[in-house]
XYZ file of C-alpha atoms in Angstrom:
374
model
C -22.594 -3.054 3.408
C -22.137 0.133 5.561
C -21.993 2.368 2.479
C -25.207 0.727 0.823
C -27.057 1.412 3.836
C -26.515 4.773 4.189
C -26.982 5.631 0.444
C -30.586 3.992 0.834
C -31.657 5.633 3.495
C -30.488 8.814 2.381
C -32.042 7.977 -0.716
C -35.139 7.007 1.078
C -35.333 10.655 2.930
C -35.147 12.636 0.040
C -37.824 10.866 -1.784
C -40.244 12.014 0.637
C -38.626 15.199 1.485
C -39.288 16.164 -2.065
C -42.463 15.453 -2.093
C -42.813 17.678 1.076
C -40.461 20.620 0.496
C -43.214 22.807 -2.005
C -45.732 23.341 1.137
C -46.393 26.477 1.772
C -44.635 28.019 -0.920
C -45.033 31.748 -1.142
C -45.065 33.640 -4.419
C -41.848 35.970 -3.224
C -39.825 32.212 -2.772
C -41.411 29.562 -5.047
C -39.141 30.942 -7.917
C -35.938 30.524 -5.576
C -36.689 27.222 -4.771
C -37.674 25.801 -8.285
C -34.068 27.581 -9.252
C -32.509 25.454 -6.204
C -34.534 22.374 -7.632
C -33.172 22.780 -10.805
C -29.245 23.186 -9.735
C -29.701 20.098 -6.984
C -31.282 17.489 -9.839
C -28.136 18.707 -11.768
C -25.638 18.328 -9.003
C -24.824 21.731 -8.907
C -24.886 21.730 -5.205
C -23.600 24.952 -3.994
C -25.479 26.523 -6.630
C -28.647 25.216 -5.237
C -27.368 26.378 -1.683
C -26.662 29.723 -3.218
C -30.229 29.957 -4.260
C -31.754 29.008 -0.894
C -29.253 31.612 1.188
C -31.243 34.503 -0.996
C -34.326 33.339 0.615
C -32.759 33.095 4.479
C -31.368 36.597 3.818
C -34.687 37.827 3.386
C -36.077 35.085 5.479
C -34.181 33.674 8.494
C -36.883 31.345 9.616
C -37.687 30.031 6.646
C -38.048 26.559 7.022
C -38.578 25.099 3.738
C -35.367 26.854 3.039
C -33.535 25.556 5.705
C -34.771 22.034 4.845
C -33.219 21.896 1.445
C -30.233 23.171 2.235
C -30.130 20.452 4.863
C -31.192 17.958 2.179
C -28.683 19.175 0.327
C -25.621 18.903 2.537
C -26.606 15.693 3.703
C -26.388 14.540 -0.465
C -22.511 16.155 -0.159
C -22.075 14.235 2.773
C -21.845 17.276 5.102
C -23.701 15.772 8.143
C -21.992 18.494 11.033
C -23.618 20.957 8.739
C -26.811 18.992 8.150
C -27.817 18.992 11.010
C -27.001 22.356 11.971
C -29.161 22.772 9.695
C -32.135 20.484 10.895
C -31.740 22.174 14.278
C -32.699 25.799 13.526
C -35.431 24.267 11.744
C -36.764 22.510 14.639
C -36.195 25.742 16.917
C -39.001 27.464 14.463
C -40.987 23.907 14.828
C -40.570 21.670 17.338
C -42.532 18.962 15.470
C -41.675 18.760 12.292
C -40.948 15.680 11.343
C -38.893 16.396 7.539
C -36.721 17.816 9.870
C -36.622 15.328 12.530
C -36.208 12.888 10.112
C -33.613 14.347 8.571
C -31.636 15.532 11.895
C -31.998 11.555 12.310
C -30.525 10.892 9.351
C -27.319 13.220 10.271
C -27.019 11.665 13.786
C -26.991 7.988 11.829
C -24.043 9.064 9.678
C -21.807 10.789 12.520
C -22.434 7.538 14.533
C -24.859 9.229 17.366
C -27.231 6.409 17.203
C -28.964 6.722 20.514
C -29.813 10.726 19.346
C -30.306 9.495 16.046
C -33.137 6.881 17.297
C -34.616 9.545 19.956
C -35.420 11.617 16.898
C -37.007 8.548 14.886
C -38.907 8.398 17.579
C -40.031 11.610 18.144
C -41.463 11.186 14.780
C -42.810 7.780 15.297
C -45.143 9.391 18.297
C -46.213 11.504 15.528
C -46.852 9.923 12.861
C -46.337 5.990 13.557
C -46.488 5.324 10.005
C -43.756 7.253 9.191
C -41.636 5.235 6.721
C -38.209 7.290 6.949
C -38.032 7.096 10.447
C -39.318 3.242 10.311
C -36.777 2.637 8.329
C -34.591 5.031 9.967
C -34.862 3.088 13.388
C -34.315 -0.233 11.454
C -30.605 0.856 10.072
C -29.817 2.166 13.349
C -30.118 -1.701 14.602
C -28.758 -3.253 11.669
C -25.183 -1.210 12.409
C -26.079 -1.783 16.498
C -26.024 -6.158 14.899
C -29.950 -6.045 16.047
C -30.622 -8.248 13.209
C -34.094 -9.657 13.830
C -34.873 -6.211 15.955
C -34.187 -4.229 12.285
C -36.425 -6.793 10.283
C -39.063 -6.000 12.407
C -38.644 -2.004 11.309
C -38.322 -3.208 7.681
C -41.389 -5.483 7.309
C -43.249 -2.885 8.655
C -42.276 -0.410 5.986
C -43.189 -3.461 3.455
C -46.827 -4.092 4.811
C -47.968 -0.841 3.768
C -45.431 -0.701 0.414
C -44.877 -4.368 -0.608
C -42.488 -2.529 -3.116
C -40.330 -0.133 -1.065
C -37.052 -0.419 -2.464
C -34.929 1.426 0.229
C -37.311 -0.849 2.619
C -36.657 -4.309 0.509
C -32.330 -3.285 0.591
C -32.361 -2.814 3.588
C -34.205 -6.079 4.927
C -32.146 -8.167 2.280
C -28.686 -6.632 4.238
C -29.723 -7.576 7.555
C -30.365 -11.547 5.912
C -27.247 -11.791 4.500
C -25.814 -10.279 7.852
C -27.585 -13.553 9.282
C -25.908 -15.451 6.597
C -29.225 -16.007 4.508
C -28.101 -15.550 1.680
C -30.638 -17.197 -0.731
C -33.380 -15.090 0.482
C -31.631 -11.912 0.621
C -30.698 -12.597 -3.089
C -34.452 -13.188 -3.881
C -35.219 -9.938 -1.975
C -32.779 -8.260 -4.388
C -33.975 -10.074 -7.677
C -37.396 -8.227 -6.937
C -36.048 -5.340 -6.680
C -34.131 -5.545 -9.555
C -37.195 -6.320 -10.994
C -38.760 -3.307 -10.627
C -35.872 -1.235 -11.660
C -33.724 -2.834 -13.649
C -30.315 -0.120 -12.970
C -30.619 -0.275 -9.412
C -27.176 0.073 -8.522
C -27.830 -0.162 -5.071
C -29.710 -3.464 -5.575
C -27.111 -4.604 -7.689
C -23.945 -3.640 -5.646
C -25.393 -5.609 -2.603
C -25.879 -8.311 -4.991
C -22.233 -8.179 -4.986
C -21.294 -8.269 -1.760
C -23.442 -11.203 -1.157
C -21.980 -13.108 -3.992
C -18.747 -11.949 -2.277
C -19.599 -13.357 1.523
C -20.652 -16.944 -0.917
C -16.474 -16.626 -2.351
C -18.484 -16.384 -5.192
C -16.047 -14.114 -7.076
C -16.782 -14.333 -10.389
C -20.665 -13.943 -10.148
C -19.453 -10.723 -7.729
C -17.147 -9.218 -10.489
C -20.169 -9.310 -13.435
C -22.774 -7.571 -10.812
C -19.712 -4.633 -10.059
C -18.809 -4.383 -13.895
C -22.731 -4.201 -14.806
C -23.189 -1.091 -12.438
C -19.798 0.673 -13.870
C -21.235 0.073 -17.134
C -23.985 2.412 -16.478
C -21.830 4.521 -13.792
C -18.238 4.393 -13.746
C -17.609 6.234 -10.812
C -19.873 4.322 -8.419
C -18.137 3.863 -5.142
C -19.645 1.238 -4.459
C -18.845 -1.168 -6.981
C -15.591 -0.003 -7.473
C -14.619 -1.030 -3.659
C -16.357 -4.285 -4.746
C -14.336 -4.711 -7.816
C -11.249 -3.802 -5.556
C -12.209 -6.513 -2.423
C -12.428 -9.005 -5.546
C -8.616 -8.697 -6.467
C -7.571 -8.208 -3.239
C -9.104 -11.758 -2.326
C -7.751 -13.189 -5.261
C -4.113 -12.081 -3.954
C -3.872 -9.238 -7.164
C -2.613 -6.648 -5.080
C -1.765 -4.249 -7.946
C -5.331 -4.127 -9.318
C -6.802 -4.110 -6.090
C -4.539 -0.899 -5.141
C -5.377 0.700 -8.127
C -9.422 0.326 -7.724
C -8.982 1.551 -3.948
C -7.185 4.799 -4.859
C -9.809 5.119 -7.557
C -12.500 4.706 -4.497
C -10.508 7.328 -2.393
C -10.242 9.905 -5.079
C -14.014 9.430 -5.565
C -14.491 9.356 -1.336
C -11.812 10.577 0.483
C -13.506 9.202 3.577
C -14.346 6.142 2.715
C -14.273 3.794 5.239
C -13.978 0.483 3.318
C -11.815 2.250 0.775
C -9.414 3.506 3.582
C -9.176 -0.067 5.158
C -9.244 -2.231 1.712
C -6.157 0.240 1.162
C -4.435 -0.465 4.016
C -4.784 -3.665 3.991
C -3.192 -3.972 0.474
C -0.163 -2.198 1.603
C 0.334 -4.640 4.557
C 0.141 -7.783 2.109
C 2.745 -5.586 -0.287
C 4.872 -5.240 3.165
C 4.611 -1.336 2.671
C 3.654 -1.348 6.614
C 4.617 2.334 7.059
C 2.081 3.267 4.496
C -0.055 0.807 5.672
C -0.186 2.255 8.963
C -0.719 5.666 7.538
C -4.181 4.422 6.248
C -5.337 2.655 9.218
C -4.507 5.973 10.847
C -6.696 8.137 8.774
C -9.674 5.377 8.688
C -9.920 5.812 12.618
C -9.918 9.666 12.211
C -13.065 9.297 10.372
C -14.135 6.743 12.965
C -11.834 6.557 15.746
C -14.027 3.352 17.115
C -13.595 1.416 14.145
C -12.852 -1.990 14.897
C -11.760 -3.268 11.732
C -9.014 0.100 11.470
C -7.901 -0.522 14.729
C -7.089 -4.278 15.280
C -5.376 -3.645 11.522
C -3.198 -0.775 13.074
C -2.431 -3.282 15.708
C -1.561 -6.053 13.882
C 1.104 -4.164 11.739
C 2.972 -2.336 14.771
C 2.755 -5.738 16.365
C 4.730 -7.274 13.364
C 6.985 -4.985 12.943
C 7.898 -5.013 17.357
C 8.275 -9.307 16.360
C 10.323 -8.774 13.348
C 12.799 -6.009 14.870
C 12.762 -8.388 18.371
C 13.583 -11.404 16.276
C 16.452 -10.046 14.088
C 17.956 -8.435 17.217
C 17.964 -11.850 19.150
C 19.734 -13.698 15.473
C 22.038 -10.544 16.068
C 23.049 -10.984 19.604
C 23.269 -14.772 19.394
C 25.559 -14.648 16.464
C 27.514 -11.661 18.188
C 28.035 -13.900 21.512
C 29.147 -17.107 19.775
C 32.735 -17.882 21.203
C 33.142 -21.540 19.309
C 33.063 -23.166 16.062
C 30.315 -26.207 17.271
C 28.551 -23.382 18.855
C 28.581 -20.950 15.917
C 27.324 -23.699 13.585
C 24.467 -24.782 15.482
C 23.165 -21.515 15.535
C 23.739 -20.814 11.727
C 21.990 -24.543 11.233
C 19.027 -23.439 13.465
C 18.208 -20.171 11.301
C 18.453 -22.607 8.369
C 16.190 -25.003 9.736
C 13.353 -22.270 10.509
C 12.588 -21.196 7.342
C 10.400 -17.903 9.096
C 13.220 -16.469 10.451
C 15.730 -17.108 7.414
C 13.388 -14.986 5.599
C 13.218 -12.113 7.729
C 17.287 -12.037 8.290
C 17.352 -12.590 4.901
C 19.832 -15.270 4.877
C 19.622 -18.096 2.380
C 21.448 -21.818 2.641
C 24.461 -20.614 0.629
C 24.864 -17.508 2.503
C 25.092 -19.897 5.727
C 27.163 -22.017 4.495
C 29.432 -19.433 3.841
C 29.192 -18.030 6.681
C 30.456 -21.506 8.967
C 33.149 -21.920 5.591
C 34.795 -18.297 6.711
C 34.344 -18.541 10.034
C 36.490 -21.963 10.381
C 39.292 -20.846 8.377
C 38.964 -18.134 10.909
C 39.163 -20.177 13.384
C 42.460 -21.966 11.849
C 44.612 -19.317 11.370
């Protein structure tokens, strides 16, 4: 649900920073930035960056400029240079709150959520109306499990716009956080609703249906959203959780290194990953994953207790075959000899990790008696 989040509020940032970034247009830059507009609705990204440099190297403290080219490295998922961005902004104006929003919006997805909700607020004393950084605030306690706190933020947002959709996603993730699950699915319906393709709507859909074990209804939500996008991140991690549940480890492998080639970074793609490997007992290459997950967030819970839980199972498996090792080794009599072989026999655990089945053992106490005859 961490993904969907931060999709919908970026999403929900750009739709009013569009709607904001023509003020004050001059004649020398309007046809930059209508070239820049063009490139970023056809995700030609660093073309539309291109465009906007030609206006900061006539026009340093331009802050339309600067905006954009914030807006648009947030879209690419550049939030260091985001809000590098954002900040020279704010050194031209202090209080302007596209830019505070989106320097918000940065802090939120490098995990600085106490900055991140000091510049919400610095817009909220503004403007307390403002719905990005209503909203903004709200996400930041949804991720901080502020459940009820986040509502609050949400319903706010959906006094003024009953049909906010960033607003209505966001409030129907913090009830199934709270495990209701029937009213976040009617909050999704509406939104659905209103826009029919919403694959953000859709995918959460899917992870609810997911939380309810509710597999199959999960898998035709994921499959209608690759049906109109088959690259959606989303829904392909969805697709992937699916077979992983289902123990199809194969499939589920395959969907997460789709996810990854899509995201490099993706958190739930990283983990979902890792995890496969560990059920396929690849636990080097598991290990490799969790590794890289807590690079992207070294405080990652999920990453870390994972990492822990291999290396701890490997430390157990070595300790155990040693001790079957030594044991056997120090065995100086027939009786002796046999009750050991009949223990490993007897727990089935640690006959499959020495990898010694009932024939082998009885082999074993067959040899070593003649042995002990001659």
């Amino acid at each position: 649900m961490g993904l969907m989040i931060r999709y919908c509020f970026i999403l929900l940032f750009f739709i009013g920073f569009s709607a904001s970034a023509a003020y004050a247009q001059t004649f020398d830059d309007a046809p930059l930035l209508q070239n820049a507009q063009k490139f970023l609705e056809d995700k030609q990204y660093e073309n539309a960056v291109i465009e906007l440099n030609k206006i900061l190297e006539s026009d340093p403290d331009s802050v339309k400029a600067l905006n954009e080219k914030g807006k648009i490295r947030l879209i690419q998922g550049k939030y260091v240079k985001a809000l590098q961005n954002f900040e020279k902004t704010l050194e031209f104006e202090p209080d302007n709150t596209v830019a505070l929003n989106g320097l918000g919006v940065s802090q939120f997805n490098l995990n600085q959520y106490d900055d991140a909700l000091d510049s919400f607020n610095s817009v909220l004393k503004i403007d307390w109306t403002n719905t990005p950084a209503l909203i903004g605030s709200g996400n930041i306690l949804f991720k901080l499990q502020q459940y009820d706190d986040a509502i609050l933020f949400f319903n706010i947002v959906l006094e003024k716009e009953p049909s906010n959709i960033p607003a209505l996603i966001a409030k129907a993730s913090s009830l199934s956080a709270m495990n209701q699950y029937a009213e976040s699915i009617d909050l999704l319906n509406s939104v659905i609703k209103l826009d029919l393709d919403n694959a953000e709507a859709l995918n959460e859909k899917g992870l609810v249906y997911l939380a309810l074990e509710e597999y199959d209804l999960a898998r035709d939500v994921f499959n209608d959203v690759i049906e109109v996008d088959g690259n959606n991140v989303s829904a392909t991690l969805g697709l992937a959780e699916i077979n992983f549940r289902e123990d199809k480890y194969i499939k589920a492998e395959q969907l997460y290194d789709k996810a990854l080639l899509l995201d490099p970074d993706s958190l739930d793609g990283l983990i979902g990953k890792a995890n496969v490997l560990e059920s396929l007992g690849r636990s080097d290459d598991a290990l490799r994953y969790f590794d890289e997950a807590l690079e992207v967030d070294p405080d990652n819970l999920e990453a870390s207790s994972g990492r822990d839980s291999v290396l701890n199972r490997d430390v157990n498996d070595s300790l155990d075959l040693i001790l079957v090792i030594t044991i056997i080794g120090s065995v100086t009599s027939v009786l002796s000899f046999v009750l050991v072989m009949m223990k490993i026999k007897e727990n089935r655990k640690l006959q499959e990790r020495v990898l010694i089945a009932d024939e082998q053992i009885e082999e074993l106490v067959d040899k070593f008696m003649k042995i002990q005859k001659n």
